[in-house]
PDB file of C-alpha atoms in Angstrom:
ATOM      1  CA  MET A   1     -45.431 -26.173  23.547  1.00 90.00           C
ATOM      2  CA  TYR A   2     -44.566 -22.622  22.577  1.00 96.00           C
ATOM      3  CA  PHE A   3     -44.908 -19.073  23.854  1.00 97.00           C
ATOM      4  CA  LEU A   4     -46.344 -16.348  21.614  1.00 97.00           C
ATOM      5  CA  LYS A   5     -45.960 -12.625  22.335  1.00 97.00           C
ATOM      6  CA  LEU A   6     -48.067 -10.140  20.353  1.00 95.00           C
ATOM      7  CA  LEU A   7     -47.479  -6.389  20.148  1.00 94.00           C
ATOM      8  CA  THR A   8     -48.865  -3.517  18.127  1.00 90.00           C
ATOM      9  CA  ARG A   9     -47.190  -0.127  18.845  1.00 82.00           C
ATOM     10  CA  GLY A  10     -46.317   0.451  15.174  1.00 89.00           C
ATOM     11  CA  GLU A  11     -42.630   0.558  14.263  1.00 91.00           C
ATOM     12  CA  ARG A  12     -41.679   0.571  17.938  1.00 92.00           C
ATOM     13  CA  GLY A  13     -43.411  -2.793  18.373  1.00 94.00           C
ATOM     14  CA  ARG A  14     -41.452  -4.238  15.461  1.00 95.00           C
ATOM     15  CA  ILE A  15     -38.189  -3.034  17.001  1.00 96.00           C
ATOM     16  CA  MET A  16     -39.180  -4.575  20.331  1.00 97.00           C
ATOM     17  CA  VAL A  17     -39.899  -8.084  19.010  1.00 97.00           C
ATOM     18  CA  HIS A  18     -36.902  -8.073  16.678  1.00 98.00           C
ATOM     19  CA  GLY A  19     -34.590  -6.927  19.467  1.00 98.00           C
ATOM     20  CA  GLU A  20     -35.887  -9.554  21.864  1.00 98.00           C
ATOM     21  CA  TYR A  21     -35.565 -12.275  19.224  1.00 98.00           C
ATOM     22  CA  GLU A  22     -31.934 -11.370  18.536  1.00 98.00           C
ATOM     23  CA  SER A  23     -31.232 -11.092  22.269  1.00 98.00           C
ATOM     24  CA  LEU A  24     -32.635 -14.529  23.099  1.00 98.00           C
ATOM     25  CA  LYS A  25     -30.897 -15.996  20.065  1.00 98.00           C
ATOM     26  CA  ALA A  26     -27.537 -14.689  21.276  1.00 98.00           C
ATOM     27  CA  ILE A  27     -28.070 -15.857  24.873  1.00 98.00           C
ATOM     28  CA  HIS A  28     -29.360 -19.281  23.819  1.00 98.00           C
ATOM     29  CA  ALA A  29     -26.345 -19.798  21.555  1.00 98.00           C
ATOM     30  CA  VAL A  30     -24.004 -19.382  24.530  1.00 98.00           C
ATOM     31  CA  SER A  31     -26.137 -20.904  27.279  1.00 98.00           C
ATOM     32  CA  PRO A  32     -29.101 -22.960  25.980  1.00 97.00           C
ATOM     33  CA  GLU A  33     -30.300 -23.762  29.494  1.00 97.00           C
ATOM     34  CA  LEU A  34     -30.465 -20.095  30.491  1.00 98.00           C
ATOM     35  CA  ALA A  35     -32.977 -18.758  27.938  1.00 98.00           C
ATOM     36  CA  PRO A  36     -35.926 -20.035  25.896  1.00 98.00           C
ATOM     37  CA  GLU A  37     -35.037 -20.847  22.323  1.00 98.00           C
ATOM     38  CA  PRO A  38     -36.455 -18.208  19.958  1.00 98.00           C
ATOM     39  CA  TYR A  39     -38.186 -19.662  16.907  1.00 98.00           C
ATOM     40  CA  ALA A  40     -39.402 -16.730  14.832  1.00 98.00           C
ATOM     41  CA  TYR A  41     -40.531 -13.124  14.779  1.00 97.00           C
ATOM     42  CA  GLY A  42     -42.477 -11.109  12.256  1.00 97.00           C
ATOM     43  CA  SER A  43     -45.594  -9.070  11.537  1.00 95.00           C
ATOM     44  CA  PHE A  44     -49.097  -9.601  10.199  1.00 93.00           C
ATOM     45  CA  GLU A  45     -52.178  -7.515   9.525  1.00 89.00           C
ATOM     46  CA  SER A  46     -54.967  -7.746  12.096  1.00 77.00           C
ATOM     47  CA  GLY A  47     -57.836  -5.558  11.001  1.00 78.00           C
ATOM     48  CA  ARG A  48     -56.439  -2.058  10.690  1.00 79.00           C
ATOM     49  CA  LEU A  49     -53.535  -2.771  12.990  1.00 85.00           C
ATOM     50  CA  LYS A  50     -50.202  -4.289  12.106  1.00 92.00           C
ATOM     51  CA  THR A  51     -49.377  -6.819  14.808  1.00 95.00           C
ATOM     52  CA  HIS A  52     -45.847  -7.957  15.578  1.00 96.00           C
ATOM     53  CA  PHE A  53     -45.095 -11.356  17.076  1.00 97.00           C
ATOM     54  CA  LEU A  54     -42.336 -13.270  18.799  1.00 98.00           C
ATOM     55  CA  LEU A  55     -42.507 -17.070  18.962  1.00 98.00           C
ATOM     56  CA  THR A  56     -40.291 -18.916  21.452  1.00 98.00           C
ATOM     57  CA  GLN A  57     -39.939 -22.150  23.338  1.00 98.00           C
ATOM     58  CA  PHE A  58     -42.349 -22.396  26.270  1.00 97.00           C
ATOM     59  CA  ARG A  59     -40.790 -22.751  29.703  1.00 97.00           C
ATOM     60  CA  PRO A  60     -43.086 -22.958  32.754  1.00 97.00           C
ATOM     61  CA  ILE A  61     -42.496 -20.211  35.316  1.00 97.00           C
ATOM     62  CA  GLY A  62     -41.856 -21.139  38.923  1.00 97.00           C
ATOM     63  CA  GLN A  63     -39.997 -19.317  41.684  1.00 96.00           C
ATOM     64  CA  GLN A  64     -39.110 -15.717  40.868  1.00 97.00           C
ATOM     65  CA  PRO A  65     -36.281 -14.899  41.202  1.00 97.00           C
ATOM     66  CA  PRO A  66     -34.524 -18.282  41.251  1.00 97.00           C
ATOM     67  CA  ALA A  67     -32.309 -19.452  44.109  1.00 97.00           C
ATOM     68  CA  PRO A  68     -29.226 -17.191  44.315  1.00 97.00           C
ATOM     69  CA  VAL A  69     -26.334 -19.606  43.815  1.00 98.00           C
ATOM     70  CA  ALA A  70     -27.631 -21.568  40.830  1.00 97.00           C
ATOM     71  CA  PHE A  71     -28.923 -18.427  39.134  1.00 98.00           C
ATOM     72  CA  THR A  72     -25.847 -16.241  39.567  1.00 98.00           C
ATOM     73  CA  LYS A  73     -23.548 -19.083  38.555  1.00 98.00           C
ATOM     74  CA  LEU A  74     -25.337 -19.411  35.204  1.00 98.00           C
ATOM     75  CA  LEU A  75     -25.447 -15.651  34.711  1.00 98.00           C
ATOM     76  CA  ALA A  76     -21.732 -15.271  35.436  1.00 98.00           C
ATOM     77  CA  ASP A  77     -21.049 -18.152  33.059  1.00 98.00           C
ATOM     78  CA  LEU A  78     -22.992 -16.370  30.293  1.00 98.00           C
ATOM     79  CA  HIS A  79     -21.012 -13.201  30.882  1.00 98.00           C
ATOM     80  CA  ARG A  80     -17.708 -15.034  30.952  1.00 98.00           C
ATOM     81  CA  ARG A  81     -18.191 -17.305  27.913  1.00 98.00           C
ATOM     82  CA  SER A  82     -19.934 -14.876  25.560  1.00 98.00           C
ATOM     83  CA  GLN A  83     -17.791 -13.288  22.859  1.00 98.00           C
ATOM     84  CA  SER A  84     -18.512 -10.072  21.006  1.00 98.00           C
ATOM     85  CA  PRO A  85     -18.306 -10.801  17.255  1.00 98.00           C
ATOM     86  CA  THR A  86     -16.284  -7.621  16.752  1.00 98.00           C
ATOM     87  CA  GLY A  87     -14.436  -7.562  20.066  1.00 98.00           C
ATOM     88  CA  ARG A  88     -16.193  -4.257  20.788  1.00 98.00           C
ATOM     89  CA  PHE A  89     -19.117  -3.018  22.852  1.00 98.00           C
ATOM     90  CA  GLY A  90     -22.528  -2.767  21.197  1.00 98.00           C
ATOM     91  CA  PHE A  91     -24.818  -5.016  19.170  1.00 98.00           C
ATOM     92  CA  HIS A  92     -25.778  -5.648  15.571  1.00 98.00           C
ATOM     93  CA  THR A  93     -29.281  -4.214  15.909  1.00 97.00           C
ATOM     94  CA  THR A  94     -31.399  -1.842  17.973  1.00 97.00           C
ATOM     95  CA  ILE A  95     -32.934  -3.250  21.135  1.00 96.00           C
ATOM     96  CA  SER A  96     -35.616  -1.737  23.356  1.00 96.00           C
ATOM     97  CA  HIS A  97     -35.480  -1.442  27.118  1.00 94.00           C
ATOM     98  CA  VAL A  98     -39.166  -2.013  27.865  1.00 91.00           C
ATOM     99  CA  THR A  99     -40.676   0.249  25.161  1.00 92.00           C
ATOM    100  CA  LEU A 100     -37.740   2.622  24.670  1.00 95.00           C
ATOM    101  CA  PRO A 101     -35.315   1.986  21.770  1.00 94.00           C
ATOM    102  CA  GLN A 102     -31.709   2.087  22.958  1.00 96.00           C
ATOM    103  CA  ILE A 103     -28.425   3.034  21.322  1.00 96.00           C
ATOM    104  CA  THR A 104     -27.005  -0.436  20.766  1.00 97.00           C
ATOM    105  CA  ASP A 105     -26.612  -0.801  16.993  1.00 97.00           C
ATOM    106  CA  VAL A 106     -23.065   0.566  17.127  1.00 97.00           C
ATOM    107  CA  TRP A 107     -19.655  -0.871  17.921  1.00 98.00           C
ATOM    108  CA  GLU A 108     -17.388   1.038  20.302  1.00 98.00           C
ATOM    109  CA  GLU A 109     -13.898   0.219  21.527  1.00 98.00           C
ATOM    110  CA  SER A 110     -14.548   2.247  24.664  1.00 98.00           C
ATOM    111  CA  TRP A 111     -17.213   1.138  27.112  1.00 98.00           C
ATOM    112  CA  ALA A 112     -17.208   4.626  28.654  1.00 98.00           C
ATOM    113  CA  VAL A 113     -18.069   6.175  25.285  1.00 98.00           C
ATOM    114  CA  LEU A 114     -20.960   3.788  24.634  1.00 98.00           C
ATOM    115  CA  TYR A 115     -22.403   4.240  28.114  1.00 98.00           C
ATOM    116  CA  GLN A 116     -22.121   8.022  27.749  1.00 98.00           C
ATOM    117  CA  ARG A 117     -24.120   7.846  24.531  1.00 98.00           C
ATOM    118  CA  GLN A 118     -26.747   5.583  26.069  1.00 97.00           C
ATOM    119  CA  PHE A 119     -27.121   7.702  29.202  1.00 97.00           C
ATOM    120  CA  ALA A 120     -27.381  10.921  27.181  1.00 97.00           C
ATOM    121  CA  HIS A 121     -30.043   9.263  25.019  1.00 97.00           C
ATOM    122  CA  MET A 122     -32.124   8.437  28.099  1.00 96.00           C
ATOM    123  CA  VAL A 123     -31.836  12.006  29.375  1.00 95.00           C
ATOM    124  CA  GLU A 124     -33.020  13.283  25.981  1.00 95.00           C
ATOM    125  CA  LEU A 125     -36.017  10.922  26.082  1.00 94.00           C
ATOM    126  CA  ASP A 126     -36.859  12.220  29.547  1.00 92.00           C
ATOM    127  CA  GLU A 127     -36.778  15.797  28.240  1.00 91.00           C
ATOM    128  CA  GLU A 128     -39.107  14.835  25.373  1.00 91.00           C
ATOM    129  CA  ARG A 129     -41.604  13.113  27.663  1.00 87.00           C
ATOM    130  CA  ASN A 130     -41.456  15.234  30.797  1.00 85.00           C
ATOM    131  CA  GLY A 131     -40.001  18.581  29.752  1.00 83.00           C
ATOM    132  CA  ILE A 132     -36.793  20.277  30.848  1.00 82.00           C
ATOM    133  CA  LEU A 133     -36.188  20.510  34.582  1.00 82.00           C
ATOM    134  CA  THR A 134     -33.156  22.745  34.913  1.00 84.00           C
ATOM    135  CA  SER A 135     -31.559  21.361  38.084  1.00 86.00           C
ATOM    136  CA  PHE A 136     -32.039  17.767  36.950  1.00 91.00           C
ATOM    137  CA  GLN A 137     -30.650  18.427  33.471  1.00 92.00           C
ATOM    138  CA  ARG A 138     -27.594  20.225  34.849  1.00 92.00           C
ATOM    139  CA  LEU A 139     -26.782  17.289  37.119  1.00 94.00           C
ATOM    140  CA  ALA A 140     -27.359  14.834  34.284  1.00 96.00           C
ATOM    141  CA  ARG A 141     -25.023  16.787  32.001  1.00 95.00           C
ATOM    142  CA  PHE A 142     -22.346  16.877  34.704  1.00 96.00           C
ATOM    143  CA  THR A 143     -22.760  13.123  35.184  1.00 97.00           C
ATOM    144  CA  ILE A 144     -22.369  12.500  31.449  1.00 98.00           C
ATOM    145  CA  ASP A 145     -19.397  14.814  30.958  1.00 97.00           C
ATOM    146  CA  LYS A 146     -17.504  14.160  34.193  1.00 97.00           C
ATOM    147  CA  VAL A 147     -18.666  11.174  36.240  1.00 98.00           C
ATOM    148  CA  ILE A 148     -19.025   8.577  33.489  1.00 98.00           C
ATOM    149  CA  PRO A 149     -15.473   9.091  32.149  1.00 98.00           C
ATOM    150  CA  ARG A 150     -14.100   9.191  35.698  1.00 98.00           C
ATOM    151  CA  LEU A 151     -15.693   5.885  36.719  1.00 98.00           C
ATOM    152  CA  LEU A 152     -15.599   3.929  33.459  1.00 98.00           C
ATOM    153  CA  GLU A 153     -12.412   4.986  31.677  1.00 98.00           C
ATOM    154  CA  PRO A 154     -10.207   3.426  34.415  1.00 98.00           C
ATOM    155  CA  LEU A 155     -11.674   0.040  33.454  1.00 98.00           C
ATOM    156  CA  GLN A 156      -9.718   0.270  30.192  1.00 98.00           C
ATOM    157  CA  SER A 157      -6.628   2.260  31.152  1.00 97.00           C
ATOM    158  CA  HIS A 158      -3.402   1.857  33.134  1.00 93.00           C
ATOM    159  CA  GLY A 159      -3.015  -1.682  31.825  1.00 96.00           C
ATOM    160  CA  ARG A 160      -6.573  -2.718  32.708  1.00 97.00           C
ATOM    161  CA  SER A 161      -9.089  -4.177  30.301  1.00 97.00           C
ATOM    162  CA  ILE A 162     -12.634  -5.528  30.342  1.00 98.00           C
ATOM    163  CA  LYS A 163     -14.205  -7.976  27.933  1.00 97.00           C
ATOM    164  CA  PRO A 164     -17.434  -7.042  26.164  1.00 98.00           C
ATOM    165  CA  CYS A 165     -19.929  -9.476  27.706  1.00 98.00           C
ATOM    166  CA  LEU A 166     -23.385 -10.384  26.494  1.00 98.00           C
ATOM    167  CA  VAL A 167     -25.790  -8.934  29.071  1.00 98.00           C
ATOM    168  CA  HIS A 168     -29.500  -9.549  29.496  1.00 98.00           C
ATOM    169  CA  GLY A 169     -30.136  -5.810  29.647  1.00 97.00           C
ATOM    170  CA  ASP A 170     -33.187  -5.698  31.952  1.00 96.00           C
ATOM    171  CA  LEU A 171     -32.560  -8.283  34.629  1.00 96.00           C
ATOM    172  CA  TRP A 172     -35.083  -7.936  37.443  1.00 96.00           C
ATOM    173  CA  ASP A 173     -37.256 -10.322  39.451  1.00 96.00           C
ATOM    174  CA  GLU A 174     -40.026 -10.822  36.888  1.00 96.00           C
ATOM    175  CA  ASN A 175     -37.626 -11.477  33.994  1.00 97.00           C
ATOM    176  CA  THR A 176     -36.100 -14.424  35.847  1.00 98.00           C
ATOM    177  CA  SER A 177     -37.573 -17.716  36.971  1.00 98.00           C
ATOM    178  CA  THR A 178     -37.057 -21.308  37.965  1.00 98.00           C
ATOM    179  CA  ASP A 179     -38.266 -23.736  35.304  1.00 97.00           C
ATOM    180  CA  ILE A 180     -40.946 -25.849  37.003  1.00 97.00           C
ATOM    181  CA  SER A 181     -40.222 -28.849  34.798  1.00 95.00           C
ATOM    182  CA  THR A 182     -36.435 -28.912  35.265  1.00 96.00           C
ATOM    183  CA  GLY A 183     -35.733 -26.849  38.384  1.00 96.00           C
ATOM    184  CA  ALA A 184     -33.162 -24.825  36.440  1.00 97.00           C
ATOM    185  CA  PRO A 185     -32.957 -21.010  36.481  1.00 98.00           C
ATOM    186  CA  PHE A 186     -33.734 -19.180  33.259  1.00 98.00           C
ATOM    187  CA  ILE A 187     -34.178 -15.619  31.995  1.00 98.00           C
ATOM    188  CA  PHE A 188     -36.419 -14.028  29.371  1.00 98.00           C
ATOM    189  CA  ASP A 189     -37.678 -10.636  28.072  1.00 97.00           C
ATOM    190  CA  ALA A 190     -34.089  -9.816  27.159  1.00 98.00           C
ATOM    191  CA  CYS A 191     -32.770  -6.624  25.567  1.00 97.00           C
ATOM    192  CA  SER A 192     -29.183  -7.693  25.150  1.00 98.00           C
ATOM    193  CA  PHE A 193     -25.979  -6.189  23.866  1.00 98.00           C
ATOM    194  CA  TYR A 194     -22.261  -6.526  24.589  1.00 98.00           C
ATOM    195  CA  ALA A 195     -21.410  -4.433  27.623  1.00 98.00           C
ATOM    196  CA  HIS A 196     -19.491  -4.408  30.883  1.00 98.00           C
ATOM    197  CA  ASN A 197     -20.823  -7.436  32.757  1.00 98.00           C
ATOM    198  CA  GLU A 198     -21.520  -5.333  35.861  1.00 98.00           C
ATOM    199  CA  LEU A 199     -24.252  -3.464  33.974  1.00 98.00           C
ATOM    200  CA  ASP A 200     -26.668  -6.363  34.542  1.00 98.00           C
ATOM    201  CA  LEU A 201     -26.401  -5.818  38.298  1.00 98.00           C
ATOM    202  CA  GLY A 202     -27.318  -2.143  38.037  1.00 97.00           C
ATOM    203  CA  ASN A 203     -30.994  -3.064  37.981  1.00 95.00           C
ATOM    204  CA  TRP A 204     -30.547  -5.011  41.224  1.00 96.00           C
ATOM    205  CA  ARG A 205     -29.690  -1.905  43.218  1.00 94.00           C
ATOM    206  CA  SER A 206     -33.272  -0.748  43.676  1.00 89.00           C
ATOM    207  CA  LEU A 207     -34.673  -2.086  46.940  1.00 87.00           C
ATOM    208  CA  ARG A 208     -38.041  -2.722  45.289  1.00 88.00           C
ATOM    209  CA  HIS A 209     -36.414  -5.720  43.570  1.00 92.00           C
ATOM    210  CA  ARG A 210     -35.825  -8.957  45.452  1.00 93.00           C
ATOM    211  CA  LEU A 211     -32.611  -9.321  43.442  1.00 95.00           C
ATOM    212  CA  SER A 212     -31.251  -6.440  45.527  1.00 94.00           C
ATOM    213  CA  ARG A 213     -30.783  -8.861  48.421  1.00 95.00           C
ATOM    214  CA  ARG A 214     -27.173  -9.254  49.432  1.00 95.00           C
ATOM    215  CA  GLU A 215     -27.137 -13.009  48.766  1.00 97.00           C
ATOM    216  CA  TYR A 216     -27.719 -12.415  45.038  1.00 97.00           C
ATOM    217  CA  VAL A 217     -25.136  -9.666  44.679  1.00 97.00           C
ATOM    218  CA  GLU A 218     -22.459 -11.412  46.723  1.00 97.00           C
ATOM    219  CA  SER A 219     -23.064 -14.752  45.020  1.00 98.00           C
ATOM    220  CA  TYR A 220     -22.614 -13.165  41.599  1.00 98.00           C
ATOM    221  CA  LYS A 221     -19.426 -11.431  42.742  1.00 98.00           C
ATOM    222  CA  HIS A 222     -18.136 -14.797  43.951  1.00 98.00           C
ATOM    223  CA  PHE A 223     -18.536 -16.292  40.470  1.00 98.00           C
ATOM    224  CA  PHE A 224     -17.451 -13.147  38.596  1.00 98.00           C
ATOM    225  CA  PRO A 225     -15.251 -10.894  40.773  1.00 98.00           C
ATOM    226  CA  PRO A 226     -15.564  -7.112  40.393  1.00 98.00           C
ATOM    227  CA  SER A 227     -13.466  -5.366  37.782  1.00 98.00           C
ATOM    228  CA  GLU A 228     -10.521  -3.218  38.765  1.00 98.00           C
ATOM    229  CA  PRO A 229     -10.597  -0.745  40.414  1.00 98.00           C
ATOM    230  CA  VAL A 230     -12.463  -3.021  42.829  1.00 98.00           C
ATOM    231  CA  GLN A 231     -12.977  -0.241  45.377  1.00 98.00           C
ATOM    232  CA  GLU A 232     -15.158   1.635  42.858  1.00 98.00           C
ATOM    233  CA  TRP A 233     -17.549  -1.272  42.263  1.00 98.00           C
ATOM    234  CA  ASP A 234     -20.367   0.230  44.330  1.00 97.00           C
ATOM    235  CA  ASP A 235     -20.085   3.614  42.640  1.00 98.00           C
ATOM    236  CA  ARG A 236     -20.167   1.958  39.214  1.00 98.00           C
ATOM    237  CA  ASN A 237     -23.210   0.001  40.360  1.00 98.00           C
ATOM    238  CA  ARG A 238     -24.918   3.232  41.400  1.00 97.00           C
ATOM    239  CA  LEU A 239     -24.053   4.765  38.027  1.00 98.00           C
ATOM    240  CA  TYR A 240     -25.396   1.737  36.142  1.00 98.00           C
ATOM    241  CA  SER A 241     -28.600   1.757  38.190  1.00 97.00           C
ATOM    242  CA  LEU A 242     -29.415   5.231  36.875  1.00 96.00           C
ATOM    243  CA  ARG A 243     -29.920   3.924  33.331  1.00 95.00           C
ATOM    244  CA  TYR A 244     -32.674   1.608  34.548  1.00 94.00           C
ATOM    245  CA  GLU A 245     -34.253   4.128  36.885  1.00 93.00           C
ATOM    246  CA  LEU A 246     -34.436   6.678  34.075  1.00 94.00           C
ATOM    247  CA  THR A 247     -36.362   4.176  31.951  1.00 92.00           C
ATOM    248  CA  TYR A 248     -38.937   3.519  34.655  1.00 89.00           C
ATOM    249  CA  MET A 249     -39.303   7.229  35.338  1.00 90.00           C
ATOM    250  CA  ILE A 250     -39.942   7.908  31.647  1.00 91.00           C
ATOM    251  CA  ILE A 251     -42.448   5.130  30.975  1.00 88.00           C
ATOM    252  CA  MET A 252     -44.176   5.129  34.380  1.00 83.00           C
ATOM    253  CA  PRO A 253     -44.059   8.727  35.646  1.00 75.00           C
ATOM    254  CA  GLY A 254     -45.450   9.061  39.140  1.00 69.00           C
ATOM    255  CA  ARG A 255     -45.639   5.347  39.867  1.00 67.00           C
ATOM    256  CA  TYR A 256     -42.722   5.387  42.281  1.00 59.00           C
ATOM    257  CA  ALA A 257     -42.967   8.314  44.661  1.00 57.00           C
ATOM    258  CA  GLY A 258     -39.856  10.465  44.750  1.00 76.00           C
ATOM    259  CA  GLN A 259     -38.089   8.544  41.989  1.00 82.00           C
ATOM    260  CA  ARG A 260     -36.822  11.635  40.172  1.00 88.00           C
ATOM    261  CA  GLN A 261     -35.467  13.021  43.428  1.00 88.00           C
ATOM    262  CA  CYS A 262     -33.798   9.693  44.155  1.00 89.00           C
ATOM    263  CA  ILE A 263     -32.109   9.707  40.730  1.00 93.00           C
ATOM    264  CA  GLU A 264     -31.061  13.313  41.231  1.00 93.00           C
ATOM    265  CA  ASP A 265     -29.644  12.523  44.672  1.00 93.00           C
ATOM    266  CA  SER A 266     -27.664   9.582  43.308  1.00 95.00           C
ATOM    267  CA  MET A 267     -26.199  11.702  40.528  1.00 96.00           C
ATOM    268  CA  LEU A 268     -25.338  14.403  43.048  1.00 95.00           C
ATOM    269  CA  PHE A 269     -23.716  11.851  45.355  1.00 95.00           C
ATOM    270  CA  LEU A 270     -21.364  10.752  42.563  1.00 97.00           C
ATOM    271  CA  CYS A 271     -20.711  14.292  41.353  1.00 96.00           C
ATOM    272  CA  GLN A 272     -19.825  15.472  44.844  1.00 95.00           C
ATOM    273  CA  LYS A 273     -17.716  12.446  45.657  1.00 96.00           C
ATOM    274  CA  TYR A 274     -15.456  12.758  42.628  1.00 96.00           C
ATOM    275  CA  PHE A 275     -15.690  16.472  41.787  1.00 96.00           C
ATOM    276  CA  PRO A 276     -16.552  18.324  45.020  1.00 93.00           C
ATOM    277  CA  ASP A 277     -14.876  21.598  44.087  1.00 90.00           C
ATOM    278  CA  GLU A 278     -16.389  21.707  40.608  1.00 91.00           C
ATOM    279  CA  VAL A 279     -19.845  20.953  41.996  1.00 88.00           C
ATOM    280  CA  LEU A 280     -19.537  23.949  44.300  1.00 80.00           C
ATOM    281  CA  THR A 281     -18.199  26.161  41.521  1.00 77.00           C
ATOM    282  CA  ALA A 282     -21.018  25.098  39.206  1.00 76.00           C
ATOM    283  CA  GLY A 283     -23.526  25.877  41.941  1.00 72.00           C
ATOM    284  CA  LEU A 284     -25.232  22.509  41.590  1.00 77.00           C
ATOM    285  CA  LYS A 285     -25.788  22.169  45.329  1.00 64.00           C
ATOM    286  CA  ASP A 286     -24.116  22.856  48.646  1.00 51.00           C
ATOM    287  CA  ALA A 287     -21.667  19.987  49.126  1.00 43.00           C
ATOM    288  CA  THR A 288     -22.519  19.862  52.828  1.00 44.00           C
ATOM    289  CA  SER A 289     -26.287  19.993  52.332  1.00 45.00           C
ATOM    290  CA  PRO A 290     -28.164  17.750  54.790  1.00 43.00           C
ATOM    291  CA  GLU A 291     -30.705  17.129  52.030  1.00 44.00           C
ATOM    292  CA  LEU A 292     -28.281  14.875  50.156  1.00 47.00           C
ATOM    293  CA  ALA A 293     -29.568  11.292  50.422  1.00 47.00           C
ATOM    294  CA  GLU A 294     -27.864   8.081  49.366  1.00 47.00           C
ATOM    295  CA  CYS A 295     -30.708   6.509  47.421  1.00 49.00           C
ATOM    296  CA  MET A 296     -30.782   3.003  45.998  1.00 45.00           C
ATOM    297  CA  LYS A 297     -28.139   1.793  48.421  1.00 49.00           C
ATOM    298  CA  HIS A 298     -27.603  -1.908  48.962  1.00 47.00           C
ATOM    299  CA  PRO A 299     -28.690  -3.048  52.435  1.00 38.00           C
TER     300      PRO A 299
END
């Protein structure tokens, strides 16, 4: 049996199926049990529309998400055993997070630099779709220029290093499952690239996902301990969650009430925590404001 995905969406659809094919191919090469085997991708004419397709192995979907221990063990194993072909962060082609093309077809020595570029790209897409909101854009710029280097550069300085790991790229409840026929966990709908392994857990922060439950997060951390500085793991997780939340805000505006405010509050939380004096000087917000909320916080 096989699974066939069909998309139109013009050139964007082609990028989506190609990116998913290359993502599944890379995951399957490292961990065949963790992802369906991709067979082919391509395009064909259907009336006046060009249709793009992805053909993969069929795996029957069961429990979503899978049981915590078995699932996080396989995920940590993928992260640990995968090897970037260049030893750098990035990928050999463009991938799409949902429908949005990402900056992945580059190779960077610095994870902080790549994440800066990706985050800035998402902010630009938000401006294109939703217009410029001054307070939001100022916080986003401060996050890009100040917070990202502060939280991510220490991962690769003072004698520390992190390995570029193959990540799924959009790991949430409905992109994971238990295979009914084998009982094994597996993942699909991937938009992979070589990144800091902790990026995959950024999407688990939102409480709307069942993967946000403590048993999933703690089980993963058991199999793949947090990077140094360990005490900044939760702040990095908050920072990584913003990339995913920006995507959902762009493609589904208004679906989640208060989402933009939640993103803004999370950026402000990080800005104030690490640069309180500069936040006050920049006039971003009163550092003692009772309006500041810690959104997307693990229970």
